[in-house]
Amino acid sequence: EAAAAAAAAESKIAAADREGRSAAAAAEAALAEAEAKAEEQATAAAAAQTAAEAAEAARLKILTRGGELKAQLAQTVAERDAALRERDAARAAVAADRAQLEEAAAARGRHSQEVLLREQEAEALRTELGALKAAAAHEVAAAAATASAATAEAVEEA
C-alpha cells in the first residue's frame, strides 16, 4: 500500500513536474513573446521619435526658409522702393531740364525778337538818315543855286 502510495505520489510529482515544466515553457514563451513585442514597441517608439525629430527639423527648416523668404521679400521691396525713388528723381530731373530748355527757348525767342526790333529800328534810322541826307543835299543844292544866282546877279550889276 505504501508502494502504491509512493507510486501515486511519484506519479503526481511527475505530473506536477510536467505541468511545472510546461508552465515554465509557456512562461518562457510568453516572456519571449513579450520581449519581442517590447522590442517591436521600442523599435516603433524609436521610429516615432525619429519621425518626430524629422518633423521638427522640417518645421524648423520651413520656418528658416520662411524667414529667408521674408528677408528676400523685404529686400526686394526695399530695392523696388529705391528704384521707384530713383525713377521719381530722374523724372523730376527731366522735368527740371525740360523747364530750363523751355525757359532757354523763350529767352532765345525774346532775344530774337529784340534783335529783329533793333534791326528794324536800325533800318528805319538808315531810311530816315537817307531821307535827311537827301533833304540836306537838296537844300545845299538849292542854297548853291541861290548863291550862284546871287553871284551872277552881283556880277551883272557890277
PDB file of C-alpha atoms in Angstrom:
ATOM      1  CA  GLU A   1       0.000   0.000   0.000  1.00  0.00           C
ATOM      2  CA  ALA A   2       2.880   2.269   0.780  1.00  0.00           C
ATOM      3  CA  ALA A   3       4.452   1.351  -2.507  1.00  0.00           C
ATOM      4  CA  ALA A   4       1.218   2.197  -4.274  1.00  0.00           C
ATOM      5  CA  ALA A   5       1.003   5.481  -2.376  1.00  0.00           C
ATOM      6  CA  ALA A   6       4.627   6.186  -3.199  1.00  0.00           C
ATOM      7  CA  ALA A   7       3.989   5.340  -6.852  1.00  0.00           C
ATOM      8  CA  ALA A   8       0.892   7.563  -6.838  1.00  0.00           C
ATOM      9  CA  ALA A   9       2.874  10.358  -5.163  1.00  0.00           C
ATOM     10  CA  GLU A  10       5.667   9.880  -7.645  1.00  0.00           C
ATOM     11  CA  SER A  11       3.164   9.952 -10.459  1.00  0.00           C
ATOM     12  CA  LYS A  12       1.665  13.175  -9.044  1.00  0.00           C
ATOM     13  CA  ILE A  13       5.171  14.637  -8.641  1.00  0.00           C
ATOM     14  CA  ALA A  14       5.973  13.655 -12.224  1.00  0.00           C
ATOM     15  CA  ALA A  15       2.658  15.174 -13.396  1.00  0.00           C
ATOM     16  CA  ALA A  16       3.304  18.299 -11.300  1.00  0.00           C
ATOM     17  CA  ASP A  17       6.836  18.434 -12.684  1.00  0.00           C
ATOM     18  CA  ARG A  18       5.498  18.163 -16.238  1.00  0.00           C
ATOM     19  CA  GLU A  19       2.887  20.827 -15.521  1.00  0.00           C
ATOM     20  CA  GLY A  20       5.598  22.985 -13.922  1.00  0.00           C
ATOM     21  CA  ARG A  21       7.921  22.489 -16.903  1.00  0.00           C
ATOM     22  CA  SER A  22       5.035  23.074 -19.258  1.00  0.00           C
ATOM     23  CA  ALA A  23       4.095  26.203 -17.304  1.00  0.00           C
ATOM     24  CA  ALA A  24       7.746  27.265 -17.264  1.00  0.00           C
ATOM     25  CA  ALA A  25       7.975  26.650 -21.019  1.00  0.00           C
ATOM     26  CA  ALA A  26       4.744  28.580 -21.528  1.00  0.00           C
ATOM     27  CA  ALA A  27       6.077  31.360 -19.278  1.00  0.00           C
ATOM     28  CA  GLU A  28       9.333  31.412 -21.235  1.00  0.00           C
ATOM     29  CA  ALA A  29       7.396  31.508 -24.492  1.00  0.00           C
ATOM     30  CA  ALA A  30       5.186  34.302 -23.102  1.00  0.00           C
ATOM     31  CA  LEU A  31       8.302  36.120 -21.869  1.00  0.00           C
ATOM     32  CA  ALA A  32       9.968  35.703 -25.274  1.00  0.00           C
ATOM     33  CA  GLU A  33       6.777  36.962 -26.953  1.00  0.00           C
ATOM     34  CA  ALA A  34       6.582  39.881 -24.503  1.00  0.00           C
ATOM     35  CA  GLU A  35      10.256  40.651 -25.135  1.00  0.00           C
ATOM     36  CA  ALA A  36       9.648  40.501 -28.907  1.00  0.00           C
ATOM     37  CA  LYS A  37       6.635  42.821 -28.530  1.00  0.00           C
ATOM     38  CA  ALA A  38       8.655  45.103 -26.288  1.00  0.00           C
ATOM     39  CA  GLU A  39      11.419  45.116 -28.921  1.00  0.00           C
ATOM     40  CA  GLU A  40       8.843  45.895 -31.631  1.00  0.00           C
ATOM     41  CA  GLN A  41       7.385  48.666 -29.475  1.00  0.00           C
ATOM     42  CA  ALA A  42      10.863  50.040 -28.773  1.00  0.00           C
ATOM     43  CA  THR A  43      11.596  49.948 -32.495  1.00  0.00           C
ATOM     44  CA  ALA A  44       8.248  51.628 -33.192  1.00  0.00           C
ATOM     45  CA  ALA A  45       8.943  54.189 -30.450  1.00  0.00           C
ATOM     46  CA  ALA A  46      12.395  54.842 -31.922  1.00  0.00           C
ATOM     47  CA  ALA A  47      10.850  55.197 -35.396  1.00  0.00           C
ATOM     48  CA  ALA A  48       8.209  57.527 -33.965  1.00  0.00           C
ATOM     49  CA  GLN A  49      10.940  59.535 -32.211  1.00  0.00           C
ATOM     50  CA  THR A  50      12.925  59.694 -35.444  1.00  0.00           C
ATOM     51  CA  ALA A  51       9.806  60.775 -37.338  1.00  0.00           C
ATOM     52  CA  ALA A  52       9.059  63.409 -34.689  1.00  0.00           C
ATOM     53  CA  GLU A  53      12.633  64.686 -34.886  1.00  0.00           C
ATOM     54  CA  ALA A  54      12.440  64.731 -38.690  1.00  0.00           C
ATOM     55  CA  ALA A  55       9.120  66.588 -38.489  1.00  0.00           C
ATOM     56  CA  GLU A  56      10.641  69.110 -36.073  1.00  0.00           C
ATOM     57  CA  ALA A  57      13.672  69.508 -38.321  1.00  0.00           C
ATOM     58  CA  ALA A  58      11.365  70.016 -41.313  1.00  0.00           C
ATOM     59  CA  ARG A  59       9.312  72.558 -39.326  1.00  0.00           C
ATOM     60  CA  LEU A  60      12.475  74.423 -38.356  1.00  0.00           C
ATOM     61  CA  LYS A  61      13.683  74.271 -41.959  1.00  0.00           C
ATOM     62  CA  ILE A  62      10.338  75.634 -43.138  1.00  0.00           C
ATOM     63  CA  LEU A  63      10.484  78.389 -40.525  1.00  0.00           C
ATOM     64  CA  THR A  64      14.062  79.172 -41.542  1.00  0.00           C
ATOM     65  CA  ARG A  65      13.139  79.157 -45.240  1.00  0.00           C
ATOM     66  CA  GLY A  66      10.094  81.280 -44.434  1.00  0.00           C
ATOM     67  CA  GLY A  67      12.351  83.724 -42.622  1.00  0.00           C
ATOM     68  CA  GLU A  68      14.736  83.740 -45.579  1.00  0.00           C
ATOM     69  CA  LEU A  69      11.847  84.338 -47.967  1.00  0.00           C
ATOM     70  CA  LYS A  70      10.536  87.150 -45.755  1.00  0.00           C
ATOM     71  CA  ALA A  71      14.015  88.683 -45.725  1.00  0.00           C
ATOM     72  CA  GLN A  72      14.256  88.304 -49.514  1.00  0.00           C
ATOM     73  CA  LEU A  73      10.824  89.850 -49.900  1.00  0.00           C
ATOM     74  CA  ALA A  74      11.783  92.742 -47.630  1.00  0.00           C
ATOM     75  CA  GLN A  75      14.984  93.244 -49.630  1.00  0.00           C
ATOM     76  CA  THR A  76      13.067  93.075 -52.915  1.00  0.00           C
ATOM     77  CA  VAL A  77      10.532  95.596 -51.630  1.00  0.00           C
ATOM     78  CA  ALA A  78      13.356  97.877 -50.449  1.00  0.00           C
ATOM     79  CA  GLU A  79      15.086  97.575 -53.838  1.00  0.00           C
ATOM     80  CA  ARG A  80      11.812  98.277 -55.644  1.00  0.00           C
ATOM     81  CA  ASP A  81      11.173 101.310 -53.426  1.00  0.00           C
ATOM     82  CA  ALA A  82      14.707 102.563 -54.089  1.00  0.00           C
ATOM     83  CA  ALA A  83      14.195 102.058 -57.835  1.00  0.00           C
ATOM     84  CA  LEU A  84      10.892 103.956 -57.660  1.00  0.00           C
ATOM     85  CA  ARG A  85      12.606 106.801 -55.780  1.00  0.00           C
ATOM     86  CA  GLU A  86      15.364 106.853 -58.401  1.00  0.00           C
ATOM     87  CA  ARG A  87      12.770 106.876 -61.178  1.00  0.00           C
ATOM     88  CA  ASP A  88      10.892 109.729 -59.499  1.00  0.00           C
ATOM     89  CA  ALA A  89      14.137 111.665 -59.037  1.00  0.00           C
ATOM     90  CA  ALA A  90      15.013 111.063 -62.694  1.00  0.00           C
ATOM     91  CA  ARG A  91      11.556 112.240 -63.759  1.00  0.00           C
ATOM     92  CA  ALA A  92      11.951 115.356 -61.604  1.00  0.00           C
ATOM     93  CA  ALA A  93      15.381 115.987 -63.157  1.00  0.00           C
ATOM     94  CA  VAL A  94      13.913 115.536 -66.651  1.00  0.00           C
ATOM     95  CA  ALA A  95      11.079 117.931 -65.787  1.00  0.00           C
ATOM     96  CA  ALA A  96      13.601 120.469 -64.449  1.00  0.00           C
ATOM     97  CA  ASP A  97      15.716 120.084 -67.602  1.00  0.00           C
ATOM     98  CA  ARG A  98      12.614 120.470 -69.756  1.00  0.00           C
ATOM     99  CA  ALA A  99      11.655 123.634 -67.852  1.00  0.00           C
ATOM    100  CA  GLN A 100      15.191 125.007 -68.327  1.00  0.00           C
ATOM    101  CA  LEU A 101      15.048 124.172 -72.037  1.00  0.00           C
ATOM    102  CA  GLU A 102      11.649 125.847 -72.362  1.00  0.00           C
ATOM    103  CA  GLU A 103      12.949 128.911 -70.490  1.00  0.00           C
ATOM    104  CA  ALA A 104      16.044 128.984 -72.720  1.00  0.00           C
ATOM    105  CA  ALA A 105      13.834 128.685 -75.808  1.00  0.00           C
ATOM    106  CA  ALA A 106      11.622 131.500 -74.547  1.00  0.00           C
ATOM    107  CA  ALA A 107      14.698 133.640 -73.782  1.00  0.00           C
ATOM    108  CA  ARG A 108      16.090 132.835 -77.238  1.00  0.00           C
ATOM    109  CA  GLY A 109      12.718 133.853 -78.728  1.00  0.00           C
ATOM    110  CA  ARG A 110      12.731 137.108 -76.746  1.00  0.00           C
ATOM    111  CA  HIS A 111      16.332 137.752 -77.806  1.00  0.00           C
ATOM    112  CA  SER A 112      15.459 137.023 -81.447  1.00  0.00           C
ATOM    113  CA  GLN A 113      12.540 139.462 -81.193  1.00  0.00           C
ATOM    114  CA  GLU A 114      14.793 142.097 -79.632  1.00  0.00           C
ATOM    115  CA  VAL A 115      17.389 141.571 -82.381  1.00  0.00           C
ATOM    116  CA  LEU A 116      14.681 141.832 -85.038  1.00  0.00           C
ATOM    117  CA  LEU A 117      13.294 145.018 -83.446  1.00  0.00           C
ATOM    118  CA  ARG A 118      16.798 146.504 -83.258  1.00  0.00           C
ATOM    119  CA  GLU A 119      17.392 145.579 -86.907  1.00  0.00           C
ATOM    120  CA  GLN A 120      14.052 147.165 -87.827  1.00  0.00           C
ATOM    121  CA  GLU A 121      14.924 150.292 -85.805  1.00  0.00           C
ATOM    122  CA  ALA A 122      18.356 150.416 -87.468  1.00  0.00           C
ATOM    123  CA  GLU A 123      16.737 150.065 -90.886  1.00  0.00           C
ATOM    124  CA  ALA A 124      14.251 152.817 -90.031  1.00  0.00           C
ATOM    125  CA  LEU A 125      17.119 155.030 -88.830  1.00  0.00           C
ATOM    126  CA  ARG A 126      19.070 154.301 -92.032  1.00  0.00           C
ATOM    127  CA  THR A 127      15.990 155.173 -94.079  1.00  0.00           C
ATOM    128  CA  GLU A 128      15.473 158.372 -92.071  1.00  0.00           C
ATOM    129  CA  LEU A 129      19.181 159.234 -92.395  1.00  0.00           C
ATOM    130  CA  GLY A 130      18.985 158.663 -96.131  1.00  0.00           C
ATOM    131  CA  ALA A 131      15.936 160.958 -96.304  1.00  0.00           C
ATOM    132  CA  LEU A 132      17.748 163.593 -94.175  1.00  0.00           C
ATOM    133  CA  LYS A 133      20.842 163.352 -96.401  1.00  0.00           C
ATOM    134  CA  ALA A 134      18.679 163.723 -99.477  1.00  0.00           C
ATOM    135  CA  ALA A 135      16.888 166.722 -97.947  1.00  0.00           C
ATOM    136  CA  ALA A 136      20.196 168.224 -96.891  1.00  0.00           C
ATOM    137  CA  ALA A 137      21.641 167.674-100.343  1.00  0.00           C
ATOM    138  CA  HIS A 138      18.533 169.234-101.829  1.00  0.00           C
ATOM    139  CA  GLU A 139      18.859 172.257 -99.503  1.00  0.00           C
ATOM    140  CA  VAL A 140      22.587 172.512-100.283  1.00  0.00           C
ATOM    141  CA  ALA A 141      21.800 172.375-103.977  1.00  0.00           C
ATOM    142  CA  ALA A 142      19.048 174.956-103.538  1.00  0.00           C
ATOM    143  CA  ALA A 143      21.382 177.164-101.495  1.00  0.00           C
ATOM    144  CA  ALA A 144      24.108 176.713-104.075  1.00  0.00           C
ATOM    145  CA  ALA A 145      21.680 177.635-106.823  1.00  0.00           C
ATOM    146  CA  THR A 146      20.548 180.682-104.854  1.00  0.00           C
ATOM    147  CA  ALA A 147      24.154 181.661-104.170  1.00  0.00           C
ATOM    148  CA  SER A 148      25.057 181.107-107.794  1.00  0.00           C
ATOM    149  CA  ALA A 149      22.111 183.219-108.903  1.00  0.00           C
ATOM    150  CA  ALA A 150      23.021 185.896-106.390  1.00  0.00           C
ATOM    151  CA  THR A 151      26.619 185.787-107.576  1.00  0.00           C
ATOM    152  CA  ALA A 152      25.536 186.038-111.192  1.00  0.00           C
ATOM    153  CA  GLU A 153      23.230 188.956-110.340  1.00  0.00           C
ATOM    154  CA  ALA A 154      26.005 190.686-108.426  1.00  0.00           C
ATOM    155  CA  VAL A 155      28.388 190.184-111.348  1.00  0.00           C
ATOM    156  CA  GLU A 156      25.833 191.632-113.729  1.00  0.00           C
ATOM    157  CA  GLU A 157      25.289 194.599-111.536  1.00  0.00           C
ATOM    158  CA  ALA A 158      28.948 195.158-111.224  1.00  0.00           C
TER     159      ALA A 158
END
